[in-house]
mmCIF file of C-alpha atoms in Angstrom:
data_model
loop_
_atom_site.group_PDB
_atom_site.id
_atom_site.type_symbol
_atom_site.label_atom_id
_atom_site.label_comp_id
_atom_site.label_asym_id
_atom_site.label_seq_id
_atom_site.Cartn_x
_atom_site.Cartn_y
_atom_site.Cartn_z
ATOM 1 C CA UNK H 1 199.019 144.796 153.511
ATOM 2 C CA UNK H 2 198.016 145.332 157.083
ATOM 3 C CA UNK H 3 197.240 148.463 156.459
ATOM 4 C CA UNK H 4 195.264 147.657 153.585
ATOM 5 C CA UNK H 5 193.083 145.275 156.371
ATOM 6 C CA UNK H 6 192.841 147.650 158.631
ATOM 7 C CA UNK H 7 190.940 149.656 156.176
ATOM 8 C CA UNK H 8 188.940 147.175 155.526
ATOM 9 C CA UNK H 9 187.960 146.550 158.687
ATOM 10 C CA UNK H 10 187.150 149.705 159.227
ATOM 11 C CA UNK H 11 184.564 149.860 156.914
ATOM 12 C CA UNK H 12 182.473 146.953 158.622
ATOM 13 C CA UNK H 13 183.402 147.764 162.387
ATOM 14 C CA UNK H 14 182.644 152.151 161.691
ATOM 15 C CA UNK H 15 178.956 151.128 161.044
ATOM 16 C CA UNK H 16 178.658 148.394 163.337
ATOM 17 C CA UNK H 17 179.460 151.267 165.693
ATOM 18 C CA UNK H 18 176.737 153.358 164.237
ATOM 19 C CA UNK H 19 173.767 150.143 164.576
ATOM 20 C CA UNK H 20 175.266 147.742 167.327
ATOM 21 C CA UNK H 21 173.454 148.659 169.900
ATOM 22 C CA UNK H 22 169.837 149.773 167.905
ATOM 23 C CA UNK H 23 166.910 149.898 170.156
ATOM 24 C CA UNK H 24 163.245 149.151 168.588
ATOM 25 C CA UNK H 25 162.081 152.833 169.206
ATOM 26 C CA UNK H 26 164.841 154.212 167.428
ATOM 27 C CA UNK H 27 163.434 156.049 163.985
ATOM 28 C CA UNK H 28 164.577 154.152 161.172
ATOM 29 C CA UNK H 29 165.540 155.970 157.899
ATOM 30 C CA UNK H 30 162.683 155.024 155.158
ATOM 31 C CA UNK H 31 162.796 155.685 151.399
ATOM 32 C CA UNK H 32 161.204 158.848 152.033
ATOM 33 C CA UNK H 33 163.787 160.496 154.259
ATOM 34 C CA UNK H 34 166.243 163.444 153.886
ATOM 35 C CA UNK H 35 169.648 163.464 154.746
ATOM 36 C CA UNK H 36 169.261 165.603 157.749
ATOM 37 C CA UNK H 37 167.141 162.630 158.629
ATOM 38 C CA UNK H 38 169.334 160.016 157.807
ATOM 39 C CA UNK H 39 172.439 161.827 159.849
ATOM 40 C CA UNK H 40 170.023 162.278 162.880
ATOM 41 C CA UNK H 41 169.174 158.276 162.327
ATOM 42 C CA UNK H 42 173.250 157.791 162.752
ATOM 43 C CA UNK H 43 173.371 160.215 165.356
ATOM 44 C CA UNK H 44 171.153 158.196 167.314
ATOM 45 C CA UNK H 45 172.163 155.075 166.856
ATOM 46 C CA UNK H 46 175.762 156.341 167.705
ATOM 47 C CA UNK H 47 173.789 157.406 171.262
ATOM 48 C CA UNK H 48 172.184 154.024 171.571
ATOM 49 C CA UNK H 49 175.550 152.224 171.490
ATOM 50 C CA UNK H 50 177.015 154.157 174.111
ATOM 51 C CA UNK H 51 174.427 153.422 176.640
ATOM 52 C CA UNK H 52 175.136 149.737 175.236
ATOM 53 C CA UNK H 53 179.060 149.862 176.110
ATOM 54 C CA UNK H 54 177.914 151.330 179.748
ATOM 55 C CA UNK H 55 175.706 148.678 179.910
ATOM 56 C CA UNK H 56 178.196 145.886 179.331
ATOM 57 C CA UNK H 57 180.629 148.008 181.750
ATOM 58 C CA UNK H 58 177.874 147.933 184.297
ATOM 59 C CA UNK H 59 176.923 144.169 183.796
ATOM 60 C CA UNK H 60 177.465 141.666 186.772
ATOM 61 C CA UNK H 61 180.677 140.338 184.889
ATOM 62 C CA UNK H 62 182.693 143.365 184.390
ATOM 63 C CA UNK H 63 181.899 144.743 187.708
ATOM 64 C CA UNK H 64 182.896 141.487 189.587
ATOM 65 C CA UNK H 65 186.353 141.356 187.559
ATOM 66 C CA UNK H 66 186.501 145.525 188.534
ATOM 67 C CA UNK H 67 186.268 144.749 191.865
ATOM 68 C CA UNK H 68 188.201 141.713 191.820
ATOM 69 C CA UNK H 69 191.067 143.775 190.694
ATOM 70 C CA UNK H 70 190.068 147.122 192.540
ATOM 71 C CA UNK H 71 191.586 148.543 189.242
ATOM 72 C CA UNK H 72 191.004 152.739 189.180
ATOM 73 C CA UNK H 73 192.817 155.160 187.175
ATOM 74 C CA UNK H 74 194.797 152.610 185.564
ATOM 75 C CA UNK H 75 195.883 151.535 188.938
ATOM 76 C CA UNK H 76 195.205 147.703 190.220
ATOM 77 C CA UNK H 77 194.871 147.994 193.781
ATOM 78 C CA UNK H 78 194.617 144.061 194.426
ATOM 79 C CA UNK H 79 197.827 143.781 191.939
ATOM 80 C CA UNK H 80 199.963 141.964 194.965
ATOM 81 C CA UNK H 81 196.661 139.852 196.712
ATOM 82 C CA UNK H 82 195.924 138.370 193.144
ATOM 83 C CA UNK H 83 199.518 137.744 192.906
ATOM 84 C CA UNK H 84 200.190 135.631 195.904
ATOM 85 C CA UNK H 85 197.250 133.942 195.052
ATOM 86 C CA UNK H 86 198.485 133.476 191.568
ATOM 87 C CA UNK H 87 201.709 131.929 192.554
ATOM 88 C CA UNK H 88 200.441 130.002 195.290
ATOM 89 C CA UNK H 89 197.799 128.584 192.921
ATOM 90 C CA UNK H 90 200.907 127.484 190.412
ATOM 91 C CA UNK H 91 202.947 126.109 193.257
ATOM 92 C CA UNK H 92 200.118 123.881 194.206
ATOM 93 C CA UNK H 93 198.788 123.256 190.568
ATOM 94 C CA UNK H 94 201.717 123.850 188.286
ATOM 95 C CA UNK H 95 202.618 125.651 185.754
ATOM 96 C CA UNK H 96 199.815 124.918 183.210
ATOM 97 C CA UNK H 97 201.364 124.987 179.572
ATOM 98 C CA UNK H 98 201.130 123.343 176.053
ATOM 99 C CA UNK H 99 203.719 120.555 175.349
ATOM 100 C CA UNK H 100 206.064 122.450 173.246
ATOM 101 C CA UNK H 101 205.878 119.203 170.883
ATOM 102 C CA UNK H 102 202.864 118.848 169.628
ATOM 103 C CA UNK H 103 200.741 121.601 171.454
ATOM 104 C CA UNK H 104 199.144 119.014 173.755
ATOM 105 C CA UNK H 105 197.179 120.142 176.881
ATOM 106 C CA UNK H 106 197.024 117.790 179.954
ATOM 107 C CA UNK H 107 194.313 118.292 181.321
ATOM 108 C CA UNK H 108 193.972 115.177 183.370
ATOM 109 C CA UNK H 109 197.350 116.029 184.718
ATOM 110 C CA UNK H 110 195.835 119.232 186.147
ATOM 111 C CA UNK H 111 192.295 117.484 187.459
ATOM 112 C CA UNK H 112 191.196 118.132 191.399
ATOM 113 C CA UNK H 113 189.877 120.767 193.614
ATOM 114 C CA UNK H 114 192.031 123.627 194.615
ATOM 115 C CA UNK H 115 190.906 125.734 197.393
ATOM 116 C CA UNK H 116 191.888 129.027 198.569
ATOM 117 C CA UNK H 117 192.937 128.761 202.335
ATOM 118 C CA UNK H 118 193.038 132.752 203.251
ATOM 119 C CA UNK H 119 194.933 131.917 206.939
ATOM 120 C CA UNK H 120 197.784 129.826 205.602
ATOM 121 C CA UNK H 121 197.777 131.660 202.051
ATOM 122 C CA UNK H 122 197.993 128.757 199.899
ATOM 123 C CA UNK H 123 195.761 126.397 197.777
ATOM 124 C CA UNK H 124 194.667 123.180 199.083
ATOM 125 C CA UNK H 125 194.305 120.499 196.491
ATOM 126 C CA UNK H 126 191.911 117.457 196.776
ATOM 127 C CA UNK H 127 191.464 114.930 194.330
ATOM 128 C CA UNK H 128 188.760 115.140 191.710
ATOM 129 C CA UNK H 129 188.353 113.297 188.142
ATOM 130 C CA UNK H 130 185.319 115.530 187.153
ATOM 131 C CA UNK H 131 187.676 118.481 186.517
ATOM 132 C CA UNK H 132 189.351 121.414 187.101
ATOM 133 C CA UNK H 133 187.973 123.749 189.690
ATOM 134 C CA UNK H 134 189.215 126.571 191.557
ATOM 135 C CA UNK H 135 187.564 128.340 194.282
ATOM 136 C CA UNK H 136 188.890 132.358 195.806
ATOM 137 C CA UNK H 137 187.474 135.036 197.024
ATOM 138 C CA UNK H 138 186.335 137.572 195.067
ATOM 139 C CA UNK H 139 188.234 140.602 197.045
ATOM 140 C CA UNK H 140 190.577 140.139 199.377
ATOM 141 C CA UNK H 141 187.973 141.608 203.062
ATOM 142 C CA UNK H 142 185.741 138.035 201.294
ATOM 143 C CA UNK H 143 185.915 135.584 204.435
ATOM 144 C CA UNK H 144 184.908 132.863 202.230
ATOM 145 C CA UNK H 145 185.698 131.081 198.681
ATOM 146 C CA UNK H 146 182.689 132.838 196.556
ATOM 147 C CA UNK H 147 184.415 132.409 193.198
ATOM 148 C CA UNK H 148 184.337 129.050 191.452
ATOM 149 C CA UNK H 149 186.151 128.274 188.150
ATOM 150 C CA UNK H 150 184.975 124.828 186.646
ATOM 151 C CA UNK H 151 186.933 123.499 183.766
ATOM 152 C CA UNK H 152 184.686 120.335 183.304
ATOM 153 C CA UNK H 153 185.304 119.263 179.423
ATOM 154 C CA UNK H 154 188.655 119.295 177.573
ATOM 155 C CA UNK H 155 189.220 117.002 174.636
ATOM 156 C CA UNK H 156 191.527 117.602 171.552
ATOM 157 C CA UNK H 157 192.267 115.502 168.133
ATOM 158 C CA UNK H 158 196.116 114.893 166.555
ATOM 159 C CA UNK H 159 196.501 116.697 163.123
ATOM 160 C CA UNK H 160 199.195 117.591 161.029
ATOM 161 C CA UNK H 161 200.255 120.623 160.137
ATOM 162 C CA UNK H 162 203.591 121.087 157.947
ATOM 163 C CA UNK H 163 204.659 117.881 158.736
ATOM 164 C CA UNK H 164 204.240 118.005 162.458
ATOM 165 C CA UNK H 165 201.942 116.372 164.711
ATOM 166 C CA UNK H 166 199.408 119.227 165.946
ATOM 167 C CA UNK H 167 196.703 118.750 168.839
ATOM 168 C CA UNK H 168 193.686 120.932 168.274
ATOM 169 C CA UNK H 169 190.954 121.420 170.928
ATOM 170 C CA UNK H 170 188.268 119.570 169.618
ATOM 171 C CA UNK H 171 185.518 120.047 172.957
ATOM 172 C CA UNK H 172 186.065 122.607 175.727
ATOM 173 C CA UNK H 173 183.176 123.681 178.585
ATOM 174 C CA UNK H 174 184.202 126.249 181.805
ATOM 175 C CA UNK H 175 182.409 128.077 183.965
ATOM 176 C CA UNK H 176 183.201 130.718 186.245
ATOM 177 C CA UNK H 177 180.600 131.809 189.390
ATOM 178 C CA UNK H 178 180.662 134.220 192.310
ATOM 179 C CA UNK H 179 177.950 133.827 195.027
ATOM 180 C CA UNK H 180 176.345 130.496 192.984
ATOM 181 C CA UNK H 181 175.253 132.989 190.188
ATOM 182 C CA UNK H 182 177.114 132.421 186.641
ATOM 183 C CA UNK H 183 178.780 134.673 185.256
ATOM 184 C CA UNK H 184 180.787 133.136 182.236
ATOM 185 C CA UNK H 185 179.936 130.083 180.653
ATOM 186 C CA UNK H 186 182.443 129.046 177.406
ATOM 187 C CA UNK H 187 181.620 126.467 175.374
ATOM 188 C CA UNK H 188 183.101 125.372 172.063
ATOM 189 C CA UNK H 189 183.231 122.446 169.427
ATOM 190 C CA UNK H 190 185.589 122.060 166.967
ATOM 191 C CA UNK H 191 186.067 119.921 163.830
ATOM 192 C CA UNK H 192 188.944 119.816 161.055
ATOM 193 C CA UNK H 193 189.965 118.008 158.256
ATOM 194 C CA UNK H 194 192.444 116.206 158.150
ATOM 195 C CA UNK H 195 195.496 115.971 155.879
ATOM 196 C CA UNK H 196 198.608 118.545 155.350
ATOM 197 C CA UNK H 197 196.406 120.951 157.221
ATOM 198 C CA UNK H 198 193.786 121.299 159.703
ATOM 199 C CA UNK H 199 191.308 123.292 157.805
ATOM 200 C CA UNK H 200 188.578 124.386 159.957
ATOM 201 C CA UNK H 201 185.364 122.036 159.154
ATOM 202 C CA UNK H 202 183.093 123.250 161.779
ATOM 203 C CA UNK H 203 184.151 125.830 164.870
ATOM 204 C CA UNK H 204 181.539 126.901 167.704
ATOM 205 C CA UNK H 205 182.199 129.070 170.034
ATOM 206 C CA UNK H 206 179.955 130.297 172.501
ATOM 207 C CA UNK H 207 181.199 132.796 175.311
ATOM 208 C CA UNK H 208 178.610 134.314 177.926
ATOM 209 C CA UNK H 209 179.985 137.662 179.963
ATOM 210 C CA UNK H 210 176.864 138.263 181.709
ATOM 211 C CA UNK H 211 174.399 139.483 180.999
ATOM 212 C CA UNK H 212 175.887 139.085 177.303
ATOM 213 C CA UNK H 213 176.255 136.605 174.716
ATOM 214 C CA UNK H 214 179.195 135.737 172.099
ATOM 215 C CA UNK H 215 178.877 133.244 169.722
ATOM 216 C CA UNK H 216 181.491 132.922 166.621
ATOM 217 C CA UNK H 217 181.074 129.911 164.279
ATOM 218 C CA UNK H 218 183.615 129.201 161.607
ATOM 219 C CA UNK H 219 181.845 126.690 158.440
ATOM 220 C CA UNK H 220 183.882 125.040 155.821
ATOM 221 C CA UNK H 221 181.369 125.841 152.675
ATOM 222 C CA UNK H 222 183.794 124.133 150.231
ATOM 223 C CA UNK H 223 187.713 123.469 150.377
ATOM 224 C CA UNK H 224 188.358 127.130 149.176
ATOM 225 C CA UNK H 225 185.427 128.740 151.204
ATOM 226 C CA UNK H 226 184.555 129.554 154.572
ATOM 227 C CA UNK H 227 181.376 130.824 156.587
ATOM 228 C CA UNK H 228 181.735 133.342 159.618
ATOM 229 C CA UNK H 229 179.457 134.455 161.445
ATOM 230 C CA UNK H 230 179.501 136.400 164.494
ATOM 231 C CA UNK H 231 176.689 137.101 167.151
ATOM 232 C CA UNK H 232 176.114 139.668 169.748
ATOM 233 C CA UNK H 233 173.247 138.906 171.839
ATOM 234 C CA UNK H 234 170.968 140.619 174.409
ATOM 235 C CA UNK H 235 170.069 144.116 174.482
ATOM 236 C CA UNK H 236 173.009 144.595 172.267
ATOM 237 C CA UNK H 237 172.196 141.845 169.485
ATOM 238 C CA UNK H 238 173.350 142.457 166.245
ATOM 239 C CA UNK H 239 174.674 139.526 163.298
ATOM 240 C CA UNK H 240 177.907 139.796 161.629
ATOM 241 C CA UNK H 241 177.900 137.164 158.589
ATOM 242 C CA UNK H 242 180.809 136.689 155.993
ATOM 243 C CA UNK H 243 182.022 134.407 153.357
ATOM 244 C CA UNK H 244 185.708 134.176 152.718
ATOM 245 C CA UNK H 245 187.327 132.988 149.558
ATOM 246 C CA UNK H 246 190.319 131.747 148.897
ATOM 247 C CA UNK H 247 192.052 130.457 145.519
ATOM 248 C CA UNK H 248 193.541 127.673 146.331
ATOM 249 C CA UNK H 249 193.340 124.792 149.506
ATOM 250 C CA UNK H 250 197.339 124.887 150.341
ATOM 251 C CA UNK H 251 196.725 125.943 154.019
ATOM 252 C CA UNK H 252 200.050 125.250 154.843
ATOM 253 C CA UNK H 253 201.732 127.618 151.904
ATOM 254 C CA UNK H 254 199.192 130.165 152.419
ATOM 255 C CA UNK H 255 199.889 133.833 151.337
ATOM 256 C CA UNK H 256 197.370 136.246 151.939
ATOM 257 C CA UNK H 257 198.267 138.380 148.547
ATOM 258 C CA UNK H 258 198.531 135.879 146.159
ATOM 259 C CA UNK H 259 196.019 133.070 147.318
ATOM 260 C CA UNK H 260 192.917 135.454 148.641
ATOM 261 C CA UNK H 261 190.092 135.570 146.225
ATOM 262 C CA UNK H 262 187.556 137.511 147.985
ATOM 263 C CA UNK H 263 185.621 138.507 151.045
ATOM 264 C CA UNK H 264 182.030 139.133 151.634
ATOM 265 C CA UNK H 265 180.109 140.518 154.807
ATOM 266 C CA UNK H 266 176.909 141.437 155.764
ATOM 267 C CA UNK H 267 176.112 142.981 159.255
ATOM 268 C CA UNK H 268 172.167 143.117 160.430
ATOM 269 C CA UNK H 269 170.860 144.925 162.971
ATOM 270 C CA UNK H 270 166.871 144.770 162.957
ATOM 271 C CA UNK H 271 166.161 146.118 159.569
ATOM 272 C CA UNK H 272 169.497 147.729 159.502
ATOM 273 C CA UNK H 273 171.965 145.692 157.060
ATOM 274 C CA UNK H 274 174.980 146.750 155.860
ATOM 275 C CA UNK H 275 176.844 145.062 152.888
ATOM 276 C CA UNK H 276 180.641 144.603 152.301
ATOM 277 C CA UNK H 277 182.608 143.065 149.301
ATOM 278 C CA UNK H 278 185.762 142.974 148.680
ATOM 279 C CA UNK H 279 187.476 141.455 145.391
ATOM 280 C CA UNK H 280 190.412 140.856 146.603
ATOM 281 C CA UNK H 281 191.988 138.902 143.651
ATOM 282 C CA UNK H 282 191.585 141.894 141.115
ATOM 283 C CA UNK H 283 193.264 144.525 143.915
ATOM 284 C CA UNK H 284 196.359 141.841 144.716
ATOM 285 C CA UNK H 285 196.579 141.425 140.614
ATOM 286 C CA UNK H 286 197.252 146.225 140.553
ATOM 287 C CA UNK H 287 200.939 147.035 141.179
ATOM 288 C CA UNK H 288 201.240 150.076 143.266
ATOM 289 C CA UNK H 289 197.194 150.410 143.544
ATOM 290 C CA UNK H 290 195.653 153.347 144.091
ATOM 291 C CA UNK H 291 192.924 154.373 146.634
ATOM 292 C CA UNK H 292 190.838 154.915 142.797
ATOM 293 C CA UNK H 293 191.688 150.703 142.682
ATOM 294 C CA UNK H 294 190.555 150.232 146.152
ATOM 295 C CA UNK H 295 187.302 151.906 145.774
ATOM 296 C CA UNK H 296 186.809 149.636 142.754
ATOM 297 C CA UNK H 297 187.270 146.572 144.177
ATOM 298 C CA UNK H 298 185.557 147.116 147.332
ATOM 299 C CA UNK H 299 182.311 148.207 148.569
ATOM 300 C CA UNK H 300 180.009 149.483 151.818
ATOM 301 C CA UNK H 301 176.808 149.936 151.328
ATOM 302 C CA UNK H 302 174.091 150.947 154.093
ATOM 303 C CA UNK H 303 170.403 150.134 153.629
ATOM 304 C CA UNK H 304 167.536 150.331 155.639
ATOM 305 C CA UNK H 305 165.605 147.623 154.672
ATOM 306 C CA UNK H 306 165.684 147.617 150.910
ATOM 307 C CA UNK H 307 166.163 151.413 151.005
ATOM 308 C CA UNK H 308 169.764 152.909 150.528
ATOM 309 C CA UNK H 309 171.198 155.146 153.303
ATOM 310 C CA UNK H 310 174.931 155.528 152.256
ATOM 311 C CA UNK H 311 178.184 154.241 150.919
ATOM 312 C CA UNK H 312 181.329 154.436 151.965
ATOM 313 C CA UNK H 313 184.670 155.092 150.537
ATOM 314 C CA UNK H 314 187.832 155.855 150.551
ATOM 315 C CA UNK H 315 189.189 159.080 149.848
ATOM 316 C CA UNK H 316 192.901 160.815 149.431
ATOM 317 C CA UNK H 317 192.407 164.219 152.041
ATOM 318 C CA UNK H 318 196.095 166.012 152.049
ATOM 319 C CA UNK H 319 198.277 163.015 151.546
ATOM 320 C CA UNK H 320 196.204 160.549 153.806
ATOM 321 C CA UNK H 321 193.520 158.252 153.502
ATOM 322 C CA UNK H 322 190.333 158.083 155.165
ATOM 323 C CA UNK H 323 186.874 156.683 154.755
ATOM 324 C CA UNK H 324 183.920 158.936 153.523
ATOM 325 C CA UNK H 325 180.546 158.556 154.103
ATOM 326 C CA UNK H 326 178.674 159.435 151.127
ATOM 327 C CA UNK H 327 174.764 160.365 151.383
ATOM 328 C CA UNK H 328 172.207 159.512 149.005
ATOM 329 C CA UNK H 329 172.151 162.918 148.023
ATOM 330 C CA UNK H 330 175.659 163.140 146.391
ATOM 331 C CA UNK H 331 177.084 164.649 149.404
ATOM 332 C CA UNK H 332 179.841 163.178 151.516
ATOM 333 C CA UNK H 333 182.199 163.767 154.631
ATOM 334 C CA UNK H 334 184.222 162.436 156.958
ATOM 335 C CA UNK H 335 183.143 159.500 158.790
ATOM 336 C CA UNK H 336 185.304 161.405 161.666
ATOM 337 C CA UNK H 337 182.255 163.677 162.358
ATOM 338 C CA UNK H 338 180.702 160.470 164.263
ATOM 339 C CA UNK H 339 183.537 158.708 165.223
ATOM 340 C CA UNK H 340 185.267 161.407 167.043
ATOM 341 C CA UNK H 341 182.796 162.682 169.810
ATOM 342 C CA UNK H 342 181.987 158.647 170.270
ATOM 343 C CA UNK H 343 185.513 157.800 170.747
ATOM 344 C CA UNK H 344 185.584 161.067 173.173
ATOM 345 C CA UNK H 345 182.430 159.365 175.200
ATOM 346 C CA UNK H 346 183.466 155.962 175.136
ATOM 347 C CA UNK H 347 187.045 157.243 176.499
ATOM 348 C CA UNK H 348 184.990 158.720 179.461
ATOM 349 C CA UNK H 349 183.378 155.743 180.320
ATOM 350 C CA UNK H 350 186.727 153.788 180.792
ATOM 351 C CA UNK H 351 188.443 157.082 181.973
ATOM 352 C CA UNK H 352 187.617 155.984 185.556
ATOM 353 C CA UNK H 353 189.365 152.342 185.576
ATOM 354 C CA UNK H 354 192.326 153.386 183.148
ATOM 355 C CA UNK H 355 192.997 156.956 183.630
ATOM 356 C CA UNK H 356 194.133 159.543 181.083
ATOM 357 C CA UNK H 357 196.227 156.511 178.998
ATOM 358 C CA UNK H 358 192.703 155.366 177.125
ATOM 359 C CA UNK H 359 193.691 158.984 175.337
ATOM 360 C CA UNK H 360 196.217 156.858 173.866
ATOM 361 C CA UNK H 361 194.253 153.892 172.804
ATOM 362 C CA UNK H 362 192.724 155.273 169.834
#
């Protein structure tokens, strides 16, 4: 089964690769085109997203948490600083955890002002019923507290779930700043039912890692059904929306194989949309299916527009399987022609910060 997901997944998250990071100027396939065309379209796009990813590694978030960490070749050069601000930090605050109960967060026990004093190398904690806030340098040669965390919302709701009592988050807002500029803002809503188990009704999630934007929102369409829909904004912005189906409500009993009825995706990217279904219910019904029965009961397919570019599929290549991409000509290969000299330059670009080990990642 897992492996069966992670093919799955794979057919979404290789072509979000390909489009993610689409720029206007870059020449979309038409009816018209060849498949020389089509592959330089792909190759393009491939291009596009790696100057995306150096973008995000370049933003003003992921350097400030770089140089907070002074992390190179897979080395964290402020590993014993951040630490004896760490502990000092608990010592002061306390050990922040979920009542092993009921999964209850505190957070008024945790309210006030802690401050960084760099001389006598602890935290200094004044009272505060606003919130949680934190304030630290953002390297260790930083004379003053330039960093600000500010956990200003937390409220939760009691559920049950298999007969227990449950708290879920229902409200959370933080913030986190270095020289009065933000840099992450999270903010999220969330609303269940109530009952056996806490189904979600309505989830919102918004994350910003400047200069980006997350937002994931989980919507109860029925009792059985569920909306997804994941968002990637800026430069980068690209729409991830899915339906998931399930044959039965009985959360709390829930087995993937025998109570999953289907999934449905759609990924847009300017005029770039890519469509994903998966009946999941016939598959889980096959004993011993093959990758034949997989191809039949899922599909990929990759339009321009209205105009087809591709499918993919799987297919058996000495004993393994792998996913094809197969042109509108009748031809097909290996989606590894793309994948594998974009894994080799997104390696690169972390190569610096992690050393040889991202060889390992992928």
């Amino acid at each position: 089964m897992k492996r069966l997901l992670t093919f799955c997944g794979f057919f979404v998250l290789t072509f979000a690769l390909f489009f993610s990071c689409q720029k206007s100027g870059d020449p979309s396939p038409t009816a018209n085109t060849t498949v020389a065309e089509d592959k330089v379209f792909i190759n393009t796009t491939y291009n596009n997203t790696i100057t995306c990813i150096k973008g995000i590694r370049d933003g003003e978030f992921s350097q400030t948490l770089i140089t907070f960490l002074a992390i190179s070749n897979n080395v964290v050069g402020n590993e014993t600083w951040i630490n004896e601000m760490t502990d000092a930090l608990e010592l002061t605050m306390g050990s922040i955890q979920l009542d092993p109960n009921n999964s209850k967060f505190d957070f008024a026990a945790y309210k006030g002002v802690y401050d960084w004093n760099r001389t006598t190398k602890k935290f200094t904690k004044t009272t505060s019923t606003a919130g949680i806030f934190i304030n630290f340098p953002s390297e260790p040669s930083k004379l003053t507290n330039n960093v600000s965390i500010k956990f200003t919302t937390y409220t939760d709701g009691l559920y049950q779930a298999n007969a227990k009592n449950i708290y879920l988050p229902t409200a959370v807002k933080a913030t986190l700043s270095k020289d009065n500029v933000e840099l992450v803002n999270v903010d999220a809503t969330g609303i269940y039912s109530t009952g056996s188990f806490p189904s979600p009704i309505s989830v919102v999630c918004s994350v910003t890692l400047k200069p980006h934007t997350y937002k994931v929102t989980v919507t109860r369409l029925a009792n059985t059904q569920f909306a997804v829909k994941v968002e990637l904004g800026g430069d980068c912005g690209s729409v991830i929306d899915s339906k998931v189906t399930f044959l039965n409500d009985d959360y709390n009993n829930l087995v993937v194989e025998d109570d999953l009825s289907k999934i449905e995706a759609t990924y847009t990217k300017g005029d770039l949309n890519i469509k994903m279904n998966w009946d999941a219910k016939t598959y889980f019904a096959i004993s011993n299916p093959t990758t034949e029965n997989l191809n039949n009961t899922i599909s990929c397919v990759v339009n321009s527009g209205v105009n087809k570019i591709a499918d993919l599929k799987f297919k058996d290549v000495n004993g393994s399987r792998k996913v094809y991409i197969y042109y509108k000509d009748g031809t097909s290969e290996d989606v590894a022609v793309y994948n594998d000299p974009f894994l080799t330059q997104f390696k690169n670009i972390l190569r610096p910060y992690f050393g040889n080990d991202v060889d390992t990642w992928f």
